[in-house]
mmCIF file of C-alpha atoms and ligand atoms in Angstrom:
data_model
loop_
_atom_site.group_PDB
_atom_site.id
_atom_site.type_symbol
_atom_site.label_atom_id
_atom_site.label_comp_id
_atom_site.label_asym_id
_atom_site.label_seq_id
_atom_site.Cartn_x
_atom_site.Cartn_y
_atom_site.Cartn_z
ATOM 1 C CA SER A 1 2.345 5.663 20.758
ATOM 2 C CA GLY A 2 2.937 3.638 23.915
ATOM 3 C CA ILE A 3 2.879 0.294 22.131
ATOM 4 C CA ASN A 4 5.647 -2.096 23.070
ATOM 5 C CA PHE A 5 6.845 -3.765 19.899
ATOM 6 C CA ASP A 6 9.608 -5.675 21.673
ATOM 7 C CA LYS A 7 7.124 -8.479 22.110
ATOM 8 C CA PHE A 8 7.420 -9.082 18.356
ATOM 9 C CA ASP A 9 11.205 -9.417 18.441
ATOM 10 C CA CYS A 10 11.191 -13.088 19.377
ATOM 11 C CA ILE A 11 8.692 -14.064 16.676
ATOM 12 C CA ALA A 12 10.161 -16.095 13.841
ATOM 13 C CA VAL A 13 10.319 -14.417 10.450
ATOM 14 C CA LYS A 14 10.207 -16.484 7.286
ATOM 15 C CA VAL A 15 11.376 -15.007 3.987
ATOM 16 C CA THR A 16 11.104 -16.918 0.717
ATOM 17 C CA GLY A 17 11.767 -15.972 -2.904
ATOM 18 C CA GLU A 18 14.764 -15.070 -5.048
ATOM 19 C CA ASN A 19 17.506 -12.737 -3.726
ATOM 20 C CA PRO A 20 15.800 -11.006 -0.835
ATOM 21 C CA PRO A 21 17.602 -7.799 0.207
ATOM 22 C CA ARG A 22 18.985 -7.561 3.735
ATOM 23 C CA ALA A 23 16.500 -6.506 6.400
ATOM 24 C CA ILE A 24 17.065 -3.068 7.926
ATOM 25 C CA GLU A 25 17.860 -2.696 11.605
ATOM 26 C CA SER A 26 16.756 0.917 12.030
ATOM 27 C CA PHE A 27 14.909 3.623 10.113
ATOM 28 C CA GLU A 28 18.130 5.679 10.082
ATOM 29 C CA THR A 29 19.989 3.013 8.100
ATOM 30 C CA ALA A 30 17.156 2.303 5.647
ATOM 31 C CA ASN A 31 18.356 4.764 2.980
ATOM 32 C CA LEU A 32 15.181 6.791 3.341
ATOM 33 C CA ARG A 33 15.242 10.448 2.360
ATOM 34 C CA ASN A 34 15.769 12.813 5.305
ATOM 35 C CA TYR A 35 12.370 14.249 4.671
ATOM 36 C CA VAL A 36 10.628 10.899 5.160
ATOM 37 C CA LEU A 37 12.865 10.029 8.111
ATOM 38 C CA ASN A 38 11.872 13.280 9.830
ATOM 39 C CA ASN A 39 8.186 12.518 9.399
ATOM 40 C CA ILE A 40 8.729 9.029 10.847
ATOM 41 C CA LEU A 41 10.477 10.455 13.908
ATOM 42 C CA LYS A 42 7.771 13.107 14.263
ATOM 43 C CA SER A 43 5.148 10.371 14.468
ATOM 44 C CA GLY A 44 7.028 8.866 17.400
ATOM 45 C CA TYR A 45 8.252 5.687 15.700
ATOM 46 C CA LYS A 46 11.669 4.826 17.133
ATOM 47 C CA LYS A 47 12.421 1.508 15.512
ATOM 48 C CA PRO A 48 10.879 -0.593 12.749
ATOM 49 C CA THR A 49 8.641 -3.558 13.554
ATOM 50 C CA PRO A 50 9.680 -6.959 12.098
ATOM 51 C CA ILE A 51 7.432 -6.670 9.030
ATOM 52 C CA GLN A 52 8.790 -3.141 8.439
ATOM 53 C CA LYS A 53 12.420 -4.345 8.731
ATOM 54 C CA HIS A 54 11.847 -6.720 5.832
ATOM 55 C CA ALA A 55 9.192 -4.983 3.728
ATOM 56 C CA ILE A 56 10.888 -1.569 3.513
ATOM 57 C CA PRO A 57 14.075 -2.740 1.720
ATOM 58 C CA ILE A 58 12.114 -5.209 -0.440
ATOM 59 C CA ILE A 59 9.821 -2.460 -1.718
ATOM 60 C CA MET A 60 12.675 0.058 -2.080
ATOM 61 C CA ASN A 61 14.454 -2.541 -4.223
ATOM 62 C CA GLY A 62 11.548 -2.586 -6.631
ATOM 63 C CA ARG A 63 10.263 -6.042 -5.721
ATOM 64 C CA ASP A 64 6.729 -7.363 -5.397
ATOM 65 C CA LEU A 65 5.773 -8.546 -1.930
ATOM 66 C CA MET A 66 3.337 -10.816 -0.141
ATOM 67 C CA GLY A 67 3.517 -9.767 3.510
ATOM 68 C CA CYS A 68 1.840 -11.693 6.317
ATOM 69 C CA ALA A 69 1.841 -10.408 9.865
ATOM 70 C CA GLN A 70 -0.702 -10.173 12.629
ATOM 71 C CA THR A 71 -3.013 -7.217 13.128
ATOM 72 C CA GLY A 72 -1.318 -4.317 14.889
ATOM 73 C CA SER A 73 2.181 -5.189 13.678
ATOM 74 C CA GLY A 74 2.674 -2.052 11.569
ATOM 75 C CA LYS A 75 1.819 -3.211 8.062
ATOM 76 C CA THR A 76 0.537 0.219 6.990
ATOM 77 C CA ALA A 77 3.874 1.993 7.460
ATOM 78 C CA ALA A 78 5.626 -1.074 6.021
ATOM 79 C CA PHE A 79 4.198 -0.200 2.594
ATOM 80 C CA LEU A 80 3.552 3.562 2.895
ATOM 81 C CA LEU A 81 7.098 4.569 3.871
ATOM 82 C CA PRO A 82 8.934 2.970 0.914
ATOM 83 C CA ILE A 83 6.170 4.022 -1.505
ATOM 84 C CA ILE A 84 6.272 7.657 -0.385
ATOM 85 C CA ASN A 85 10.071 7.553 -0.461
ATOM 86 C CA THR A 86 10.031 6.262 -4.055
ATOM 87 C CA LEU A 87 7.467 8.832 -5.213
ATOM 88 C CA LEU A 88 9.597 11.672 -3.819
ATOM 89 C CA GLN A 89 12.866 10.172 -5.066
ATOM 90 C CA ASP A 90 11.609 9.751 -8.606
ATOM 91 C CA LEU A 91 8.916 12.404 -8.910
ATOM 92 C CA ARG A 92 6.659 12.014 -11.933
ATOM 93 C CA GLU A 93 4.219 14.567 -13.206
ATOM 94 C CA LEU A 94 0.608 14.135 -12.123
ATOM 95 C CA VAL A 95 -1.562 13.277 -15.084
ATOM 96 C CA VAL A 96 -5.241 14.121 -15.291
ATOM 97 C CA GLY A 97 -6.836 12.738 -18.433
ATOM 98 C CA PRO A 98 -9.801 14.076 -20.430
ATOM 99 C CA ASN A 99 -12.888 15.102 -18.399
ATOM 100 C CA GLY A 100 -10.942 15.067 -15.153
ATOM 101 C CA CYS A 101 -10.022 11.381 -15.308
ATOM 102 C CA ALA A 102 -7.403 10.989 -12.567
ATOM 103 C CA GLN A 103 -4.404 8.733 -13.123
ATOM 104 C CA PRO A 104 -3.132 7.888 -9.637
ATOM 105 C CA GLN A 105 0.410 6.565 -9.349
ATOM 106 C CA VAL A 106 -0.446 4.483 -6.306
ATOM 107 C CA VAL A 107 -3.735 2.626 -5.778
ATOM 108 C CA ILE A 108 -4.288 1.170 -2.315
ATOM 109 C CA VAL A 109 -7.337 -1.020 -1.885
ATOM 110 C CA ALA A 110 -8.688 -1.952 1.540
ATOM 111 C CA PRO A 111 -11.939 -3.660 2.589
ATOM 112 C CA THR A 112 -13.613 -1.038 4.795
ATOM 113 C CA ARG A 113 -14.271 2.680 4.998
ATOM 114 C CA GLU A 114 -12.498 2.841 8.404
ATOM 115 C CA LEU A 115 -9.377 1.187 7.006
ATOM 116 C CA THR A 116 -9.198 3.479 3.981
ATOM 117 C CA ILE A 117 -9.488 6.511 6.270
ATOM 118 C CA GLN A 118 -6.742 5.145 8.542
ATOM 119 C CA ILE A 119 -4.397 4.522 5.615
ATOM 120 C CA PHE A 120 -5.231 7.947 4.158
ATOM 121 C CA ASN A 121 -4.389 9.662 7.467
ATOM 122 C CA GLU A 122 -1.106 7.736 7.845
ATOM 123 C CA ALA A 123 -0.149 8.601 4.262
ATOM 124 C CA ARG A 124 -0.822 12.297 4.935
ATOM 125 C CA LYS A 125 1.264 12.104 8.105
ATOM 126 C CA PHE A 126 4.267 10.523 6.385
ATOM 127 C CA SER A 127 4.115 12.861 3.386
ATOM 128 C CA TYR A 128 3.333 15.953 5.426
ATOM 129 C CA GLY A 129 4.753 19.101 3.877
ATOM 130 C CA SER A 130 5.514 17.438 0.529
ATOM 131 C CA ILE A 131 3.773 18.076 -2.775
ATOM 132 C CA LEU A 132 2.201 14.614 -2.804
ATOM 133 C CA LYS A 133 -1.569 14.624 -3.234
ATOM 134 C CA ILE A 134 -3.554 11.896 -1.569
ATOM 135 C CA ALA A 135 -7.248 11.104 -2.005
ATOM 136 C CA VAL A 136 -9.626 8.653 -0.375
ATOM 137 C CA ALA A 137 -12.809 7.042 -1.746
ATOM 138 C CA TYR A 138 -15.256 4.821 0.118
ATOM 139 C CA GLY A 139 -18.918 3.950 -0.171
ATOM 140 C CA GLY A 140 -21.913 5.048 1.864
ATOM 141 C CA THR A 141 -21.483 8.695 1.053
ATOM 142 C CA ALA A 142 -22.027 10.954 -1.983
ATOM 143 C CA VAL A 143 -19.629 10.433 -4.871
ATOM 144 C CA ARG A 144 -19.431 14.133 -5.633
ATOM 145 C CA HIS A 145 -17.103 15.509 -2.952
ATOM 146 C CA GLN A 146 -14.691 12.573 -3.232
ATOM 147 C CA GLY A 147 -14.870 12.904 -7.011
ATOM 148 C CA ASP A 148 -13.945 16.605 -6.993
ATOM 149 C CA ASN A 149 -10.932 15.778 -4.868
ATOM 150 C CA ILE A 150 -9.803 12.922 -7.087
ATOM 151 C CA SER A 151 -10.262 14.924 -10.273
ATOM 152 C CA ARG A 152 -7.765 17.515 -9.097
ATOM 153 C CA GLY A 153 -5.255 14.720 -9.509
ATOM 154 C CA CYS A 154 -3.734 12.471 -6.867
ATOM 155 C CA HIS A 155 -0.466 10.603 -6.519
ATOM 156 C CA ILE A 156 -2.024 8.179 -4.060
ATOM 157 C CA LEU A 157 -5.622 6.966 -4.094
ATOM 158 C CA VAL A 158 -6.872 4.883 -1.148
ATOM 159 C CA ALA A 159 -10.204 3.204 -1.868
ATOM 160 C CA THR A 160 -12.636 0.430 -1.112
ATOM 161 C CA PRO A 161 -13.053 -1.868 -4.147
ATOM 162 C CA GLY A 162 -16.698 -0.974 -4.824
ATOM 163 C CA ARG A 163 -16.262 2.774 -4.739
ATOM 164 C CA LEU A 164 -13.091 2.532 -6.798
ATOM 165 C CA HIS A 165 -15.079 0.934 -9.600
ATOM 166 C CA ASP A 166 -17.823 3.561 -9.344
ATOM 167 C CA PHE A 167 -15.120 6.024 -10.397
ATOM 168 C CA VAL A 168 -13.433 3.749 -12.913
ATOM 169 C CA ASP A 169 -16.746 2.925 -14.627
ATOM 170 C CA ARG A 170 -17.502 6.664 -14.953
ATOM 171 C CA ASN A 171 -14.054 7.281 -16.459
ATOM 172 C CA ARG A 172 -13.055 9.404 -13.478
ATOM 173 C CA VAL A 173 -10.128 7.146 -12.544
ATOM 174 C CA SER A 174 -7.871 5.057 -14.775
ATOM 175 C CA PHE A 175 -4.815 2.934 -14.110
ATOM 176 C CA ASP A 176 -2.504 4.136 -16.932
ATOM 177 C CA SER A 177 -0.016 5.831 -14.562
ATOM 178 C CA VAL A 178 0.034 3.205 -11.814
ATOM 179 C CA ARG A 179 3.432 2.501 -10.262
ATOM 180 C CA PHE A 180 2.214 0.666 -7.140
ATOM 181 C CA VAL A 181 -0.867 -1.408 -6.382
ATOM 182 C CA VAL A 182 -1.442 -2.387 -2.746
ATOM 183 C CA LEU A 183 -4.028 -4.914 -1.576
ATOM 184 C CA ASP A 184 -4.353 -4.456 2.168
ATOM 185 C CA GLU A 185 -6.104 -7.051 4.332
ATOM 186 C CA ALA A 186 -6.374 -9.393 1.367
ATOM 187 C CA ASP A 187 -7.837 -12.172 3.514
ATOM 188 C CA ARG A 188 -10.675 -9.931 4.696
ATOM 189 C CA MET A 189 -11.328 -8.724 1.152
ATOM 190 C CA LEU A 190 -11.662 -12.348 0.108
ATOM 191 C CA ASP A 191 -14.059 -13.133 2.988
ATOM 192 C CA MET A 192 -16.140 -10.045 2.200
ATOM 193 C CA GLY A 193 -16.558 -11.026 -1.445
ATOM 194 C CA PHE A 194 -14.395 -8.272 -2.933
ATOM 195 C CA MET A 195 -12.129 -10.462 -5.050
ATOM 196 C CA PRO A 196 -14.149 -10.057 -8.273
ATOM 197 C CA SER A 197 -13.687 -6.275 -7.895
ATOM 198 C CA VAL A 198 -9.980 -6.713 -7.210
ATOM 199 C CA GLU A 199 -9.631 -8.952 -10.268
ATOM 200 C CA LYS A 200 -11.512 -6.415 -12.344
ATOM 201 C CA MET A 201 -8.946 -3.784 -11.301
ATOM 202 C CA MET A 202 -5.954 -6.032 -11.964
ATOM 203 C CA ASP A 203 -7.323 -7.062 -15.376
ATOM 204 C CA HIS A 204 -8.612 -3.588 -16.300
ATOM 205 C CA PRO A 205 -7.637 -2.555 -19.858
ATOM 206 C CA THR A 206 -5.936 0.614 -18.535
ATOM 207 C CA MET A 207 -3.932 -1.236 -15.833
ATOM 208 C CA VAL A 208 -0.154 -1.096 -16.200
ATOM 209 C CA ASN A 209 1.428 -4.466 -16.965
ATOM 210 C CA ILE A 210 2.413 -6.698 -14.026
ATOM 211 C CA THR A 211 6.132 -6.331 -14.873
ATOM 212 C CA GLU A 212 5.960 -2.511 -15.110
ATOM 213 C CA ARG A 213 4.292 -1.904 -11.755
ATOM 214 C CA GLN A 214 4.996 -3.045 -8.199
ATOM 215 C CA THR A 215 2.262 -5.054 -6.539
ATOM 216 C CA LEU A 216 2.129 -5.535 -2.784
ATOM 217 C CA MET A 217 -0.299 -7.748 -0.901
ATOM 218 C CA PHE A 218 -0.780 -7.833 2.861
ATOM 219 C CA SER A 219 -2.741 -10.250 4.950
ATOM 220 C CA ALA A 220 -2.995 -11.392 8.567
ATOM 221 C CA THR A 221 -3.415 -15.012 7.464
ATOM 222 C CA PHE A 222 -2.174 -16.974 4.460
ATOM 223 C CA PRO A 223 -4.790 -19.568 3.476
ATOM 224 C CA GLU A 224 -4.548 -21.426 0.175
ATOM 225 C CA ASP A 225 -6.811 -19.092 -1.796
ATOM 226 C CA ILE A 226 -4.667 -16.087 -0.822
ATOM 227 C CA GLN A 227 -1.540 -17.992 -1.905
ATOM 228 C CA HIS A 228 -3.258 -18.643 -5.209
ATOM 229 C CA LEU A 229 -4.135 -14.952 -5.683
ATOM 230 C CA ALA A 230 -0.581 -13.911 -4.800
ATOM 231 C CA GLY A 231 0.612 -16.206 -7.577
ATOM 232 C CA ARG A 232 -1.725 -14.481 -10.035
ATOM 233 C CA PHE A 233 -1.287 -10.809 -9.089
ATOM 234 C CA LEU A 234 2.408 -10.690 -8.137
ATOM 235 C CA ASN A 235 5.549 -11.000 -10.242
ATOM 236 C CA ASN A 236 8.664 -12.812 -8.946
ATOM 237 C CA TYR A 237 7.615 -11.822 -5.466
ATOM 238 C CA LEU A 238 9.157 -12.163 -2.052
ATOM 239 C CA PHE A 239 7.092 -13.700 0.707
ATOM 240 C CA VAL A 240 7.575 -12.468 4.260
ATOM 241 C CA ALA A 241 5.722 -14.082 7.138
ATOM 242 C CA VAL A 242 6.042 -12.855 10.709
ATOM 243 C CA GLY A 243 4.844 -15.317 13.325
ATOM 244 C CA VAL A 244 2.163 -17.922 12.742
ATOM 245 C CA VAL A 245 0.152 -17.453 9.590
ATOM 246 C CA GLY A 246 -1.462 -20.802 8.922
ATOM 247 C CA GLY A 247 -4.512 -21.313 6.712
HETATM 248 P P1 ADP B 301 -1.521 -3.557 10.982
HETATM 249 O O1 ADP B 301 -1.872 -2.947 9.660
HETATM 250 O O2 ADP B 301 -0.417 -4.554 10.887
HETATM 251 O O3 ADP B 301 -2.727 -4.085 11.705
HETATM 252 P P2 ADP B 301 -1.010 -0.821 11.739
HETATM 253 O O4 ADP B 301 -0.213 -0.415 10.566
HETATM 254 O O5 ADP B 301 -2.433 -0.383 11.775
HETATM 255 O O6 ADP B 301 -0.940 -2.400 11.933
HETATM 256 O O7 ADP B 301 -0.207 -0.334 13.059
HETATM 257 C C1 ADP B 301 -0.743 -0.498 14.356
HETATM 258 C C2 ADP B 301 -0.335 0.689 15.241
HETATM 259 O O8 ADP B 301 1.076 0.695 15.461
HETATM 260 C C3 ADP B 301 -0.662 2.049 14.625
HETATM 261 O O9 ADP B 301 -1.139 2.895 15.637
HETATM 262 C C4 ADP B 301 0.670 2.537 14.113
HETATM 263 O O10 ADP B 301 0.739 3.950 14.069
HETATM 264 C C5 ADP B 301 1.635 1.948 15.133
HETATM 265 N N1 ADP B 301 3.006 1.691 14.585
HETATM 266 C C6 ADP B 301 3.325 1.123 13.405
HETATM 267 N N2 ADP B 301 4.649 0.986 13.252
HETATM 268 C C7 ADP B 301 5.221 1.494 14.366
HETATM 269 C C8 ADP B 301 6.581 1.650 14.813
HETATM 270 N N3 ADP B 301 7.617 1.257 14.069
HETATM 271 N N4 ADP B 301 6.798 2.218 16.026
HETATM 272 C C9 ADP B 301 5.756 2.614 16.792
HETATM 273 N N5 ADP B 301 4.439 2.521 16.429
HETATM 274 C C10 ADP B 301 4.165 1.945 15.236
HETATM 275 MG MG1 MG B 302 -3.480 -2.919 8.467
#
C-alpha cells in the first residue's frame, strides 16, 4: 500500500507479563494456515509491523493482550489475522438462538462507525473465500437491515458499543458463544464515554467467563484509567508497547 513501515523498526518494543512467546520475523514463519497467508500476500503486506510481530504469536498462543502502538501501525491486522486463523483452525458451528438471536464467536467493539466499517472490510479481505460470516453494526442508520444480516448468524460481529446494546437488549445478540472480545481504540472509547457500555458487555449475564474467552485491548496511549480497565477485563495478559505510550 506504499507505506514504509521500516520507520517503525528502530522503535523500542516493551513486552511485559508471564512467558511471552517469541515474536515472529515474517508472516511465512508465523504458523498461519496457507489460506490466511495467501490472503495476507494478496493484500500486499510483505512483512509484519512491530505490533504484528508480537501480537500474532501472543494471540495464537491463546493469551490475552493489551497492545499499545501509534495510529497507523497495523493494529487491525495484528488482531484479525490470528483470530481468523484460530476460527478456521478450530471451526465451531454457528449458533443462532431462539427468535434469531445471533451468538457471534468474535465481538469487536470500536468507537466510531468509520472504524467499524474499516475493521469489517479488513476482516472480509483476510477471510475472503472462507465460510466465515462477518457482520457490522453501527448507529445512525436503521436497525433492520443490520439486524437481518446478524440474525443469519455471524462468526465475527464488529460494532459500536451503543448499537451493540440495541441488539443485545432486544435479544438479537447474546454472548454465549464468544471466543474473542476485542476492544479497539480503548482510549478513544474512554474519552467518548463508552466505558459504561463496554462494562455492560463484559459483565453481561450471557458473556463467557474471562478465563474461557480471549480478551484483547488496543490503544494508542496507555493512561492510568486504561491500565486499570486492562486489569479488570483481561486475564493473565501480556502487555506490548511499541514506541512512546505515556499517559
Ligand atoms: P492502526 O489500527 O494501528 O491505526 P491500521 O490497522 O488501520 O493501523 O493500519 C494502517 C494501514 O496500514 C492500513 O492501510 C493497513 O492496511 C496497512 N497495513 C497494516 N499492516 C501492514 C503490513 N504488515 N504491511 C503493509 N501494510 C500494512
Ligand atoms: Mg486501529
